Structures are given as structure tokens and as C-alpha cells.
Short mmCIF file of N, CA and C in Angstrom, two decimals:
data_model
loop_
_atom_site.label_atom_id
_atom_site.label_comp_id
_atom_site.label_asym_id
_atom_site.label_seq_id
_atom_site.Cartn_x
_atom_site.Cartn_y
_atom_site.Cartn_z
N MET O 1 0.94 -1.01 0.02
CA MET O 1 -0.04 0.01 0.14
C MET O 1 0.99 1.24 0.19
N PRO O 2 0.75 2.41 -0.78
CA PRO O 2 1.38 3.19 -0.91
C PRO O 2 1.21 4.08 0.19
N PRO O 3 2.13 4.88 0.62
CA PRO O 3 2.43 5.94 1.36
C PRO O 3 1.16 7.03 1.24
N LYS O 4 0.32 7.64 2.70
CA LYS O 4 -0.32 8.65 2.00
C LYS O 4 0.59 9.68 1.74
N GLN O 5 -0.19 10.66 1.10
CA GLN O 5 0.48 11.84 0.94
C GLN O 5 0.32 13.05 1.69
N GLN O 6 0.56 14.15 2.02
CA GLN O 6 0.65 15.03 3.02
C GLN O 6 0.27 15.84 2.19
N ILE O 7 -1.29 16.52 2.82
CA ILE O 7 -1.94 17.78 2.45
C ILE O 7 -1.54 18.75 3.28
N SER O 8 -1.59 20.27 2.77
CA SER O 8 -1.27 21.63 3.73
C SER O 8 -2.85 21.69 4.29
N LYS O 9 -2.55 22.35 5.38
CA LYS O 9 -3.80 22.85 5.98
C LYS O 9 -4.59 23.60 4.70
N ALA O 10 -3.90 24.69 3.75
CA ALA O 10 -4.91 25.15 3.10
C ALA O 10 -5.32 24.84 2.05
N ALA O 11 -4.86 23.32 1.79
CA ALA O 11 -5.55 22.98 0.45
C ALA O 11 -6.68 21.85 1.32
N LYS O 12 -6.39 21.62 2.97
CA LYS O 12 -7.58 21.07 3.50
C LYS O 12 -8.66 22.12 3.66
N ALA O 13 -8.16 23.01 4.09
CA ALA O 13 -9.50 24.34 4.25
C ALA O 13 -10.14 24.69 2.97
N ALA O 14 -9.21 24.72 1.83
CA ALA O 14 -10.20 24.48 0.35
C ALA O 14 -11.02 23.41 0.13
N ALA O 15 -10.95 22.27 0.49
CA ALA O 15 -11.51 21.14 -0.01
C ALA O 15 -12.74 21.24 0.87
N ALA O 16 -12.57 21.57 2.25
CA ALA O 16 -13.78 21.94 3.00
C ALA O 16 -14.47 22.62 2.45
N MET O 17 -14.41 23.99 2.02
CA MET O 17 -15.13 25.06 1.62
C MET O 17 -16.10 24.07 0.40
N ALA O 18 -15.13 23.80 -0.34
CA ALA O 18 -15.65 23.41 -2.08
C ALA O 18 -16.65 22.45 -1.69
N GLY O 19 -16.52 21.49 -0.62
CA GLY O 19 -17.56 20.53 -0.22
C GLY O 19 -19.07 20.89 0.17
N GLY O 20 -19.02 22.17 0.60
CA GLY O 20 -20.35 22.64 1.63
C GLY O 20 -21.11 23.61 0.26
N LYS O 21 -20.98 23.22 -0.94
CA LYS O 21 -21.64 24.09 -1.37
C LYS O 21 -22.89 23.48 -2.13
N LYS O 22 -23.27 22.44 -1.32
CA LYS O 22 -24.63 21.61 -1.67
C LYS O 22 -25.89 22.26 -1.43
N SER O 23 -26.86 22.80 -2.38
CA SER O 23 -28.32 23.27 -1.89
C SER O 23 -29.01 22.80 -0.99
N LYS O 24 -29.46 23.29 -0.33
CA LYS O 24 -30.07 22.66 1.04
C LYS O 24 -31.75 21.87 0.49
N LYS O 25 -32.12 20.86 1.03
CA LYS O 25 -33.24 20.45 0.30
C LYS O 25 -34.49 20.96 0.70
N LYS O 26 -35.23 20.80 -0.47
CA LYS O 26 -36.28 21.72 -0.84
C LYS O 26 -37.44 20.45 -0.65
N TRP O 27 -38.03 20.91 0.36
CA TRP O 27 -39.09 19.97 0.82
C TRP O 27 -40.31 20.00 -0.27
N SER O 28 -40.84 19.02 -0.66
CA SER O 28 -41.83 18.27 -1.41
C SER O 28 -43.02 19.10 -1.64
N LYS O 29 -43.49 20.04 -2.54
CA LYS O 29 -45.12 20.30 -2.30
C LYS O 29 -46.35 19.70 -2.31
N LYS O 30 -46.92 19.45 -1.45
CA LYS O 30 -48.05 18.63 -1.73
C LYS O 30 -49.05 19.01 -2.24
N SER O 31 -49.99 18.23 -2.94
CA SER O 31 -51.12 19.12 -3.82
C SER O 31 -52.23 19.22 -2.86
N HIS O 32 -52.66 20.58 -3.02
CA HIS O 32 -53.81 20.83 -1.99
C HIS O 32 -55.11 21.23 -2.43
N LYS O 33 -55.88 21.06 -1.86
CA LYS O 33 -57.31 21.20 -2.42
C LYS O 33 -57.90 22.71 -2.42
N ASP O 34 -57.81 22.87 -3.82
CA ASP O 34 -58.65 24.73 -3.97
C ASP O 34 -59.84 24.78 -2.83
N LYS O 35 -59.86 26.22 -2.46
CA LYS O 35 -60.97 26.56 -1.62
C LYS O 35 -61.83 26.82 -2.16
N ALA O 36 -63.18 25.98 -1.82
CA ALA O 36 -64.40 26.09 -2.50
C ALA O 36 -64.74 27.72 -2.54
N GLN O 37 -65.47 28.09 -3.55
CA GLN O 37 -65.88 29.18 -3.93
C GLN O 37 -67.69 29.16 -3.88
N HIS O 38 -68.28 28.96 -2.66
CA HIS O 38 -69.53 28.74 -2.62
C HIS O 38 -70.17 30.10 -2.50
N ALA O 39 -71.41 30.28 -2.81
CA ALA O 39 -72.24 31.21 -3.00
C ALA O 39 -72.94 31.55 -1.21
N VAL O 40 -72.82 32.74 -0.84
CA VAL O 40 -72.94 33.20 0.36
C VAL O 40 -74.21 33.88 0.39
N ILE O 41 -74.57 34.73 -0.85
CA ILE O 41 -75.82 35.43 -0.62
C ILE O 41 -76.81 34.86 -1.66
N LEU O 42 -77.69 35.10 -1.16
CA LEU O 42 -79.26 34.43 -2.03
C LEU O 42 -79.43 34.98 -3.13
N ASP O 43 -78.96 34.90 -4.62
CA ASP O 43 -79.91 35.81 -5.55
C ASP O 43 -81.08 34.99 -6.16
N GLN O 44 -81.71 35.55 -7.19
CA GLN O 44 -82.91 35.11 -7.29
C GLN O 44 -82.16 33.91 -8.27
N GLU O 45 -81.63 34.03 -9.29
CA GLU O 45 -80.96 32.62 -9.93
C GLU O 45 -80.94 31.28 -8.97
N LYS O 46 -80.13 31.74 -7.47
CA LYS O 46 -80.15 30.66 -6.96
C LYS O 46 -81.38 30.04 -6.24
N TYR O 47 -81.98 31.18 -5.88
CA TYR O 47 -83.39 30.73 -5.35
C TYR O 47 -83.95 30.11 -6.23
N ASP O 48 -84.21 30.38 -7.38
CA ASP O 48 -85.14 29.75 -8.61
C ASP O 48 -84.41 28.19 -8.46
N ARG O 49 -82.89 27.94 -8.69
CA ARG O 49 -82.53 26.37 -8.62
C ARG O 49 -83.00 25.71 -7.52
N ILE O 50 -82.96 26.42 -6.16
CA ILE O 50 -83.46 25.37 -5.21
C ILE O 50 -84.24 24.83 -5.37
N MET O 51 -85.64 25.67 -5.77
CA MET O 51 -87.02 25.29 -5.65
C MET O 51 -87.13 24.29 -6.88
N LYS O 52 -86.46 24.39 -8.09
CA LYS O 52 -86.39 23.37 -8.64
C LYS O 52 -85.82 21.80 -8.83
N GLU O 53 -84.62 21.86 -8.26
CA GLU O 53 -84.12 20.97 -7.86
C GLU O 53 -84.32 20.14 -6.70
N VAL O 54 -84.13 20.92 -5.84
CA VAL O 54 -84.53 20.22 -4.15
C VAL O 54 -85.50 19.24 -4.26
N PRO O 55 -86.66 19.57 -4.34
CA PRO O 55 -87.74 18.68 -4.56
C PRO O 55 -87.69 17.27 -5.08
N THR O 56 -86.59 17.09 -6.06
CA THR O 56 -86.17 15.53 -6.67
C THR O 56 -85.29 15.10 -5.85
N PHE O 57 -84.59 15.44 -4.89
CA PHE O 57 -83.51 15.02 -4.45
C PHE O 57 -84.43 13.84 -3.37
N ARG O 58 -84.03 12.78 -3.28
CA ARG O 58 -84.47 11.86 -2.25
C ARG O 58 -83.96 12.22 -0.93
N TYR O 59 -82.58 12.40 -0.90
CA TYR O 59 -82.11 12.64 0.43
C TYR O 59 -81.64 14.13 0.56
N VAL O 60 -81.93 14.99 1.35
CA VAL O 60 -81.68 16.58 1.54
C VAL O 60 -81.18 16.55 2.83
N SER O 61 -79.80 17.29 2.79
CA SER O 61 -79.35 17.66 3.89
C SER O 61 -78.54 18.88 3.54
N VAL O 62 -77.78 19.42 5.08
CA VAL O 62 -76.65 20.67 4.31
C VAL O 62 -75.95 20.36 3.21
N SER O 63 -75.23 19.29 4.15
CA SER O 63 -74.03 18.79 2.68
C SER O 63 -74.30 18.90 1.56
N VAL O 64 -75.23 18.26 1.34
CA VAL O 64 -76.23 18.14 0.05
C VAL O 64 -76.20 19.31 -0.88
N LEU O 65 -76.66 19.99 -0.09
CA LEU O 65 -77.06 21.47 -0.95
C LEU O 65 -75.48 22.05 -1.11
N VAL O 66 -75.03 22.05 -0.31
CA VAL O 66 -73.64 22.52 0.07
C VAL O 66 -72.66 21.99 -1.30
N GLU O 67 -72.71 20.59 -1.60
CA GLU O 67 -72.07 19.93 -2.93
C GLU O 67 -72.80 20.31 -3.79
N ARG O 68 -73.98 19.93 -4.13
CA ARG O 68 -74.54 20.11 -5.51
C ARG O 68 -74.79 21.39 -6.10
N LEU O 69 -75.31 22.24 -5.05
CA LEU O 69 -75.79 23.73 -5.39
C LEU O 69 -74.82 24.57 -5.28
N LYS O 70 -73.75 24.40 -4.94
CA LYS O 70 -72.23 25.21 -4.18
C LYS O 70 -72.99 26.34 -3.54
N LEU O 71 -73.97 26.39 -2.48
CA LEU O 71 -74.19 27.00 -1.54
C LEU O 71 -73.13 27.22 -0.18
N GLY O 72 -73.09 28.25 0.76
CA GLY O 72 -72.55 28.13 1.58
C GLY O 72 -73.49 27.49 2.69
N GLY O 73 -72.82 26.73 3.43
CA GLY O 73 -73.38 26.02 5.10
C GLY O 73 -74.70 26.65 5.49
N SER O 74 -74.53 27.74 5.97
CA SER O 74 -75.75 28.84 6.70
C SER O 74 -76.67 29.12 5.76
N MET O 75 -76.23 29.10 4.43
CA MET O 75 -77.16 29.43 3.21
C MET O 75 -78.15 28.30 3.06
N ALA O 76 -77.31 27.09 3.28
CA ALA O 76 -78.22 25.91 2.98
C ALA O 76 -79.32 25.51 4.02
N ARG O 77 -78.48 26.07 5.29
CA ARG O 77 -79.65 25.75 6.59
C ARG O 77 -80.59 26.49 6.66
N VAL O 78 -80.77 27.74 6.32
CA VAL O 78 -81.51 28.64 5.92
C VAL O 78 -82.83 28.15 4.84
N ALA O 79 -82.13 27.55 4.01
CA ALA O 79 -83.16 27.23 2.61
C ALA O 79 -83.75 25.94 3.04
N LEU O 80 -83.16 25.26 3.64
CA LEU O 80 -83.90 23.73 4.47
C LEU O 80 -84.90 24.31 5.08
N ARG O 81 -84.90 25.19 6.17
CA ARG O 81 -85.84 25.71 6.68
C ARG O 81 -87.01 26.30 5.95
N ASP O 82 -86.67 26.81 5.22
CA ASP O 82 -87.96 27.70 4.05
C ASP O 82 -88.50 26.33 3.62
N LEU O 83 -87.67 25.57 2.77
CA LEU O 83 -88.86 24.51 2.12
C LEU O 83 -89.40 23.37 3.23
N GLU O 84 -88.77 23.28 4.34
CA GLU O 84 -89.81 22.34 5.45
C GLU O 84 -90.79 23.37 5.57
N ALA O 85 -90.99 24.83 5.85
CA ALA O 85 -92.02 25.17 6.18
C ALA O 85 -93.05 25.56 5.03
N LYS O 86 -92.37 25.35 3.92
CA LYS O 86 -93.67 25.51 2.30
C LYS O 86 -94.20 23.79 2.19
N GLY O 87 -93.15 22.96 2.92
CA GLY O 87 -94.13 21.70 2.77
C GLY O 87 -93.21 20.98 1.69
N ILE O 88 -92.47 21.41 0.89
CA ILE O 88 -91.82 20.97 -0.26
C ILE O 88 -90.55 19.57 0.30
N ILE O 89 -89.80 19.91 1.69
CA ILE O 89 -89.50 18.67 1.88
C ILE O 89 -89.78 18.29 3.43
N LYS O 90 -89.99 16.90 3.68
CA LYS O 90 -90.35 16.60 5.49
C LYS O 90 -89.03 16.31 5.97
N PRO O 91 -88.97 16.25 7.31
CA PRO O 91 -87.57 15.95 8.09
C PRO O 91 -88.00 14.54 8.51
N VAL O 92 -86.95 14.01 8.07
CA VAL O 92 -86.56 12.51 8.41
C VAL O 92 -85.86 12.37 9.87
N SER O 93 -84.91 13.04 10.14
CA SER O 93 -84.09 12.74 11.28
C SER O 93 -83.69 14.55 11.94
N LYS O 94 -84.47 15.32 12.51
CA LYS O 94 -83.35 16.40 13.06
C LYS O 94 -82.73 16.47 14.56
N HIS O 95 -81.49 16.86 14.29
CA HIS O 95 -80.67 17.49 15.25
C HIS O 95 -79.72 18.61 15.12
N SER O 96 -79.30 18.93 16.54
CA SER O 96 -78.66 20.18 16.31
C SER O 96 -77.81 20.19 15.66
N LYS O 97 -77.22 19.31 15.05
CA LYS O 97 -75.85 19.53 13.97
C LYS O 97 -75.73 18.54 13.26
N GLN O 98 -77.33 17.95 12.41
CA GLN O 98 -77.18 17.36 11.69
C GLN O 98 -78.74 17.28 11.07
N ALA O 99 -79.31 17.84 10.44
CA ALA O 99 -80.67 17.56 10.02
C ALA O 99 -80.85 16.60 8.37
N ILE O 100 -81.47 15.99 8.42
CA ILE O 100 -81.81 15.04 7.41
C ILE O 100 -83.20 14.99 6.94
N TYR O 101 -83.51 15.29 5.78
CA TYR O 101 -84.99 15.44 4.76
C TYR O 101 -84.81 14.60 3.66
N THR O 102 -86.32 14.51 3.64
CA THR O 102 -86.37 13.88 2.38
C THR O 102 -87.66 14.79 1.34
N ARG O 103 -87.82 14.12 0.25
CA ARG O 103 -88.76 14.83 -0.72
C ARG O 103 -90.11 14.65 -0.17
N ALA O 104 -91.18 15.42 -0.07
CA ALA O 104 -92.64 15.34 -0.05
C ALA O 104 -93.43 14.93 -0.77
N THR O 105 -93.82 13.80 -0.78
CA THR O 105 -94.32 12.68 -2.19
C THR O 105 -96.00 13.73 -1.91
N ALA O 106 -96.65 13.43 -2.96
CA ALA O 106 -98.12 13.59 -2.95
C ALA O 106 -99.09 12.71 -1.94
N SER O 107 -99.01 11.74 -1.84
CA SER O 107 -99.51 10.63 -1.29
C SER O 107 -99.30 11.15 -0.11
N GLU O 108 -98.58 11.56 0.28
CA GLU O 108 -98.40 11.37 2.04
C GLU O 108 -99.26 13.32 2.49
#
């Protein structure tokens, strides 16, 4: 085995400085869900759409209205109370956190 070569202090320092130029690790960006742009003000167009489509739904809840009609949650709760008062939908289960309705059929 050949003898090790002696390296000067300056050469060691230069080698150490050259090795530290690696860029820092970039954390991978996770795909994020876009923020939903749901309506928070009830205009005539949304009201007409609610009155036309909701009576055809078999299962009606706040989450269904938010998902299908792109309404805000508070507006969906108000719409459900209004539809129930008009007799368009009837309650299946009412709870402080989740209300479930179904369409009111003509035979009932």
C-alpha cells in the first residue's frame, strides 16, 4: 500500500469549503385542495334553482345542498328551514348538528 500524501492545511481548508456548496433540501409541495367558492348571498337565480332541484332529491341535508348547489352552509340551513315550512321537504331526522330531510311526496 503506498504511503499517504501529506496535504497542507490550506489545501484541506479549500477542500472543506468546496464540499459545502450543496443546495439545501427543498421540501416537496403536496397537492392541496382549492378553496371552494360557494355562494353566500341568495340571489334570484340560486333561489329558483333550489326550488326546482331540491324537491327531486331523495336525500336532502345541508351537506348535499353545499355539494350539489355550491351554497354556503349557513345559507343551506336557511333554505332547508324555508323548504320545510313550505311543505316541499319533510324531516326524517332532526338534530342540532345534522338535519336530514326527504322529498314530500303527493300521497302523504
